[in-house]
Amino acid sequence: MSEKINILLNKQTLTKNDLSYLLSLKNEERDFFLRGVGNKYVETLGKKVFFRGLVEFSNYCTKDCYYCGIRKSNSNAERYEIDDKAIVEAAIFAHENKYGSLVLQAGERSDTAFTERITKLLKEIKSVTKGELGITISLGEQSEETYQEWFDAGAHRYLLRIESSKRDLYYQIHPEDKKHDFETRINCLKTLQKIGYQTGTGVMIGLPFQSYDDLAEDLLFFKSMNVDMVGMGPFIEHTETPLYEHKDALWPIQRRFDVSLNMIAALRLLMPDINIAAATALQAIDPMGREKALRYGANVIMPNITPTANRKDYTLYENKPCTDEGAEDCSNCLGIRVEMAGREIGYNEWGDSKHFFKRQNKKK
Ligand code: 5AD
Ligand code: FES
């Protein structure tokens, strides 16, 4: 059996069937596969992993995704907004602690007051960190003008998960309306790439109605879109959301976790030079979840540096880890955790996706 895995570990072009098979592995065979990828990727990409300080600055959201705890219709969500001063302070914290990069994330809004505020904020963060701090943003679907304005203001990476690349499944987890349009989302990803952002996407793993084949297709979608970064993690049902009614049909939580690691490892084989994040949702299931992801293919970790008072309210899913710790605690414990995973931290480095530069060079 491990003969077959050995062949796949060294195969040039993995097919949907190959990927589906790898995603479904269990027990000893799965261990063999994960270790195989872990060893191979350290040889090619090295041991370095990069930090992105994550600030979840607001949970006001205009959208209504069926899986998400901060969806507009969840009237039980305690809404918060962190002011610009506190966001800039968090950016300075990231800079001083040699994180290299910052991720700004919030619920989705596209009104002018919001977009202008972000532009101003990006400029200010660039200025107070002397242009040294890399900035990734994750602020959903926006117009081309807005994406361009934010790029010009200093953001250079953008995360926009496709959530599922299978159109039918996309509409099983989102309302089927203009605000949640599958094609718009794909077009947004293309626009981001056209503008020159390093572009990241991702999916949730273990959604209701999702199969190994669907997940294999997701991996091939990342490849065909030629993305630079991927963040993906297990789906964790939230009691206050419509998808909760399917809780009994889900894979057991441990299986969702295991398949998430299989996805990361399989993606590392498929796209050896992209950045792959160890999603926080992994840690909600297993206290060492993100470190395991680092062993088997992930090379980016996003310590949460949201000011503590508001952290508990950014509950996309329940059981979110580290919601009651200060940012300092997190950075200290993370250094040790990364070392335990046999990796090194790229302090003060932007840790840009190598894939992005290869893509740019090809274009020239
Ligand atoms: N479980 C896991 N991940 C979730 N996200 C939102 N809700 C959930 C959930 N219930 C993820 C989505 C989104 C990202 C910010 O968080 O993939 O893009
Ligand atoms: Fe906010 Fe999906 S619920 S973007």
PDB file of N, CA and C and ligand atoms in Angstrom, residues 56 65-70 105-106 138 159-163 185 202-205 207 231-238 241 243 281 314-318, ligand 1:
ATOM      1  N   GLU A  56      -8.706  41.118  14.081  1.00  0.00           N
ATOM      2  CA  GLU A  56     -10.106  40.999  13.650  1.00  0.00           C
ATOM      3  C   GLU A  56     -10.811  42.222  14.204  1.00  0.00           C
ATOM      4  N   CYS A  65     -23.860  34.458   5.326  1.00  0.00           N
ATOM      5  CA  CYS A  65     -23.397  33.102   5.051  1.00  0.00           C
ATOM      6  C   CYS A  65     -23.984  32.129   6.086  1.00  0.00           C
ATOM      7  N   TYR A  66     -24.421  30.985   5.618  1.00  0.00           N
ATOM      8  CA  TYR A  66     -25.158  30.052   6.490  1.00  0.00           C
ATOM      9  C   TYR A  66     -24.303  29.403   7.580  1.00  0.00           C
ATOM     10  N   TYR A  67     -22.969  29.504   7.443  1.00  0.00           N
ATOM     11  CA  TYR A  67     -22.085  28.817   8.392  1.00  0.00           C
ATOM     12  C   TYR A  67     -21.525  29.745   9.464  1.00  0.00           C
ATOM     13  N   CYS A  68     -21.664  31.048   9.272  1.00  0.00           N
ATOM     14  CA  CYS A  68     -20.833  31.977  10.022  1.00  0.00           C
ATOM     15  C   CYS A  68     -21.539  32.620  11.209  1.00  0.00           C
ATOM     16  N   GLY A  69     -20.885  32.579  12.350  1.00  0.00           N
ATOM     17  CA  GLY A  69     -21.463  33.088  13.601  1.00  0.00           C
ATOM     18  C   GLY A  69     -21.670  34.594  13.620  1.00  0.00           C
ATOM     19  N   ILE A  70     -20.979  35.338  12.767  1.00  0.00           N
ATOM     20  CA  ILE A  70     -21.163  36.797  12.789  1.00  0.00           C
ATOM     21  C   ILE A  70     -22.054  37.273  11.635  1.00  0.00           C
ATOM     22  N   GLN A 105      -8.613  41.830   9.277  1.00  0.00           N
ATOM     23  CA  GLN A 105      -9.806  41.095   8.858  1.00  0.00           C
ATOM     24  C   GLN A 105     -11.027  41.643   9.579  1.00  0.00           C
ATOM     25  N   ALA A 106     -12.176  41.603   8.910  1.00  0.00           N
ATOM     26  CA  ALA A 106     -13.419  42.057   9.533  1.00  0.00           C
ATOM     27  C   ALA A 106     -14.594  41.479   8.778  1.00  0.00           C
ATOM     28  N   SER A 138      -8.209  41.099   4.473  1.00  0.00           N
ATOM     29  CA  SER A 138      -9.195  40.056   4.248  1.00  0.00           C
ATOM     30  C   SER A 138     -10.547  40.683   4.539  1.00  0.00           C
ATOM     31  N   LEU A 159      -6.719  38.076   1.092  1.00  0.00           N
ATOM     32  CA  LEU A 159      -7.300  36.742   1.310  1.00  0.00           C
ATOM     33  C   LEU A 159      -8.793  36.787   1.056  1.00  0.00           C
ATOM     34  N   LEU A 160      -9.250  35.919   0.183  1.00  0.00           N
ATOM     35  CA  LEU A 160     -10.686  35.814  -0.073  1.00  0.00           C
ATOM     36  C   LEU A 160     -10.990  34.344  -0.342  1.00  0.00           C
ATOM     37  N   ARG A 161     -11.496  33.682   0.670  1.00  0.00           N
ATOM     38  CA  ARG A 161     -11.754  32.253   0.495  1.00  0.00           C
ATOM     39  C   ARG A 161     -12.940  32.033  -0.436  1.00  0.00           C
ATOM     40  N   ILE A 162     -12.821  31.024  -1.260  1.00  0.00           N
ATOM     41  CA  ILE A 162     -13.938  30.655  -2.131  1.00  0.00           C
ATOM     42  C   ILE A 162     -14.949  29.804  -1.334  1.00  0.00           C
ATOM     43  N   GLU A 163     -14.512  29.303  -0.203  1.00  0.00           N
ATOM     44  CA  GLU A 163     -15.322  28.506   0.746  1.00  0.00           C
ATOM     45  C   GLU A 163     -15.658  27.114   0.206  1.00  0.00           C
ATOM     46  N   ARG A 185     -17.574  36.171  -6.801  1.00  0.00           N
ATOM     47  CA  ARG A 185     -16.440  35.825  -5.948  1.00  0.00           C
ATOM     48  C   ARG A 185     -15.223  35.415  -6.794  1.00  0.00           C
ATOM     49  N   GLY A 202      -9.249  29.838  -0.226  1.00  0.00           N
ATOM     50  CA  GLY A 202      -9.303  28.660   0.637  1.00  0.00           C
ATOM     51  C   GLY A 202     -10.721  28.154   0.764  1.00  0.00           C
ATOM     52  N   VAL A 203     -10.856  27.045   1.456  1.00  0.00           N
ATOM     53  CA  VAL A 203     -12.171  26.415   1.615  1.00  0.00           C
ATOM     54  C   VAL A 203     -12.324  25.920   3.051  1.00  0.00           C
ATOM     55  N   MET A 204     -13.553  25.590   3.385  1.00  0.00           N
ATOM     56  CA  MET A 204     -13.790  24.895   4.654  1.00  0.00           C
ATOM     57  C   MET A 204     -13.894  23.397   4.368  1.00  0.00           C
ATOM     58  N   ILE A 205     -13.463  22.627   5.339  1.00  0.00           N
ATOM     59  CA  ILE A 205     -13.331  21.181   5.137  1.00  0.00           C
ATOM     60  C   ILE A 205     -14.267  20.433   6.090  1.00  0.00           C
ATOM     61  N   LEU A 207     -17.705  20.276   5.347  1.00  0.00           N
ATOM     62  CA  LEU A 207     -19.024  20.933   5.253  1.00  0.00           C
ATOM     63  C   LEU A 207     -20.095  19.876   5.034  1.00  0.00           C
ATOM     64  N   GLY A 231      -5.489  29.352   2.677  1.00  0.00           N
ATOM     65  CA  GLY A 231      -5.787  29.112   4.092  1.00  0.00           C
ATOM     66  C   GLY A 231      -7.052  28.278   4.122  1.00  0.00           C
ATOM     67  N   MET A 232      -6.989  27.144   4.758  1.00  0.00           N
ATOM     68  CA  MET A 232      -8.206  26.315   4.820  1.00  0.00           C
ATOM     69  C   MET A 232      -8.213  25.540   6.122  1.00  0.00           C
ATOM     70  N   GLY A 233      -9.393  25.308   6.624  1.00  0.00           N
ATOM     71  CA  GLY A 233      -9.487  24.605   7.896  1.00  0.00           C
ATOM     72  C   GLY A 233     -10.821  23.910   8.020  1.00  0.00           C
ATOM     73  N   PRO A 234     -10.975  23.168   9.125  1.00  0.00           N
ATOM     74  CA  PRO A 234     -12.202  22.405   9.334  1.00  0.00           C
ATOM     75  C   PRO A 234     -13.420  23.303   9.527  1.00  0.00           C
ATOM     76  N   PHE A 235     -14.542  22.860   9.032  1.00  0.00           N
ATOM     77  CA  PHE A 235     -15.807  23.525   9.334  1.00  0.00           C
ATOM     78  C   PHE A 235     -16.198  23.161  10.759  1.00  0.00           C
ATOM     79  N   ILE A 236     -16.570  24.166  11.531  1.00  0.00           N
ATOM     80  CA  ILE A 236     -17.017  23.924  12.907  1.00  0.00           C
ATOM     81  C   ILE A 236     -18.410  24.527  13.050  1.00  0.00           C
ATOM     82  N   GLU A 237     -19.387  23.683  13.287  1.00  0.00           N
ATOM     83  CA  GLU A 237     -20.762  24.181  13.295  1.00  0.00           C
ATOM     84  C   GLU A 237     -20.998  25.167  14.430  1.00  0.00           C
ATOM     85  N   HIS A 238     -21.804  26.178  14.157  1.00  0.00           N
ATOM     86  CA  HIS A 238     -22.108  27.219  15.125  1.00  0.00           C
ATOM     87  C   HIS A 238     -23.608  27.145  15.408  1.00  0.00           C
ATOM     88  N   THR A 241     -26.456  29.386  13.634  1.00  0.00           N
ATOM     89  CA  THR A 241     -26.448  29.528  12.169  1.00  0.00           C
ATOM     90  C   THR A 241     -27.328  28.459  11.515  1.00  0.00           C
ATOM     91  N   LEU A 243     -26.736  26.334   9.148  1.00  0.00           N
ATOM     92  CA  LEU A 243     -26.126  25.021   8.871  1.00  0.00           C
ATOM     93  C   LEU A 243     -26.135  24.094  10.087  1.00  0.00           C
ATOM     94  N   ALA A 281      -8.753  27.538  13.055  1.00  0.00           N
ATOM     95  CA  ALA A 281      -9.823  26.578  13.354  1.00  0.00           C
ATOM     96  C   ALA A 281      -9.260  25.194  13.708  1.00  0.00           C
ATOM     97  N   TYR A 314     -15.497  37.773  18.168  1.00  0.00           N
ATOM     98  CA  TYR A 314     -15.291  37.442  16.751  1.00  0.00           C
ATOM     99  C   TYR A 314     -15.458  35.939  16.609  1.00  0.00           C
ATOM    100  N   THR A 315     -16.667  35.481  16.895  1.00  0.00           N
ATOM    101  CA  THR A 315     -16.872  34.034  16.924  1.00  0.00           C
ATOM    102  C   THR A 315     -17.536  33.552  15.641  1.00  0.00           C
ATOM    103  N   LEU A 316     -16.689  33.305  14.655  1.00  0.00           N
ATOM    104  CA  LEU A 316     -17.164  32.741  13.395  1.00  0.00           C
ATOM    105  C   LEU A 316     -17.684  31.340  13.684  1.00  0.00           C
ATOM    106  N   TYR A 317     -16.976  30.660  14.600  1.00  0.00           N
ATOM    107  CA  TYR A 317     -17.371  29.332  15.045  1.00  0.00           C
ATOM    108  C   TYR A 317     -17.151  29.311  16.548  1.00  0.00           C
ATOM    109  N   GLU A 318     -17.785  28.322  17.233  1.00  0.00           N
ATOM    110  CA  GLU A 318     -17.647  28.290  18.682  1.00  0.00           C
ATOM    111  C   GLU A 318     -16.358  27.572  19.084  1.00  0.00           C
TER     112      GLU A 318
HETATM  113  N1  5AD B   1     -16.242  27.047  10.742  1.00  0.00           N
HETATM  114  C1  5AD B   1     -15.028  27.153  10.204  1.00  0.00           C
HETATM  115  N2  5AD B   1     -14.601  28.220   9.519  1.00  0.00           N
HETATM  116  C2  5AD B   1     -15.472  29.242   9.390  1.00  0.00           C
HETATM  117  N3  5AD B   1     -15.355  30.421   8.756  1.00  0.00           N
HETATM  118  C3  5AD B   1     -16.497  31.102   8.907  1.00  0.00           C
HETATM  119  N4  5AD B   1     -17.370  30.382   9.637  1.00  0.00           N
HETATM  120  C4  5AD B   1     -16.760  29.210   9.934  1.00  0.00           C
HETATM  121  C5  5AD B   1     -17.140  28.043  10.632  1.00  0.00           C
HETATM  122  N5  5AD B   1     -18.350  27.928  11.187  1.00  0.00           N
HETATM  123  C6  5AD B   1     -14.179  30.777   7.956  1.00  0.00           C
HETATM  124  C7  5AD B   1     -14.595  31.091   6.511  1.00  0.00           C
HETATM  125  C8  5AD B   1     -14.156  32.527   6.330  1.00  0.00           C
HETATM  126  C9  5AD B   1     -13.083  32.666   7.364  1.00  0.00           C
HETATM  127  C10 5AD B   1     -12.791  34.072   7.780  1.00  0.00           C
HETATM  128  O1  5AD B   1     -13.559  31.930   8.462  1.00  0.00           O
HETATM  129  O2  5AD B   1     -13.877  30.239   5.634  1.00  0.00           O
HETATM  130  O3  5AD B   1     -13.681  32.813   5.039  1.00  0.00           O
END
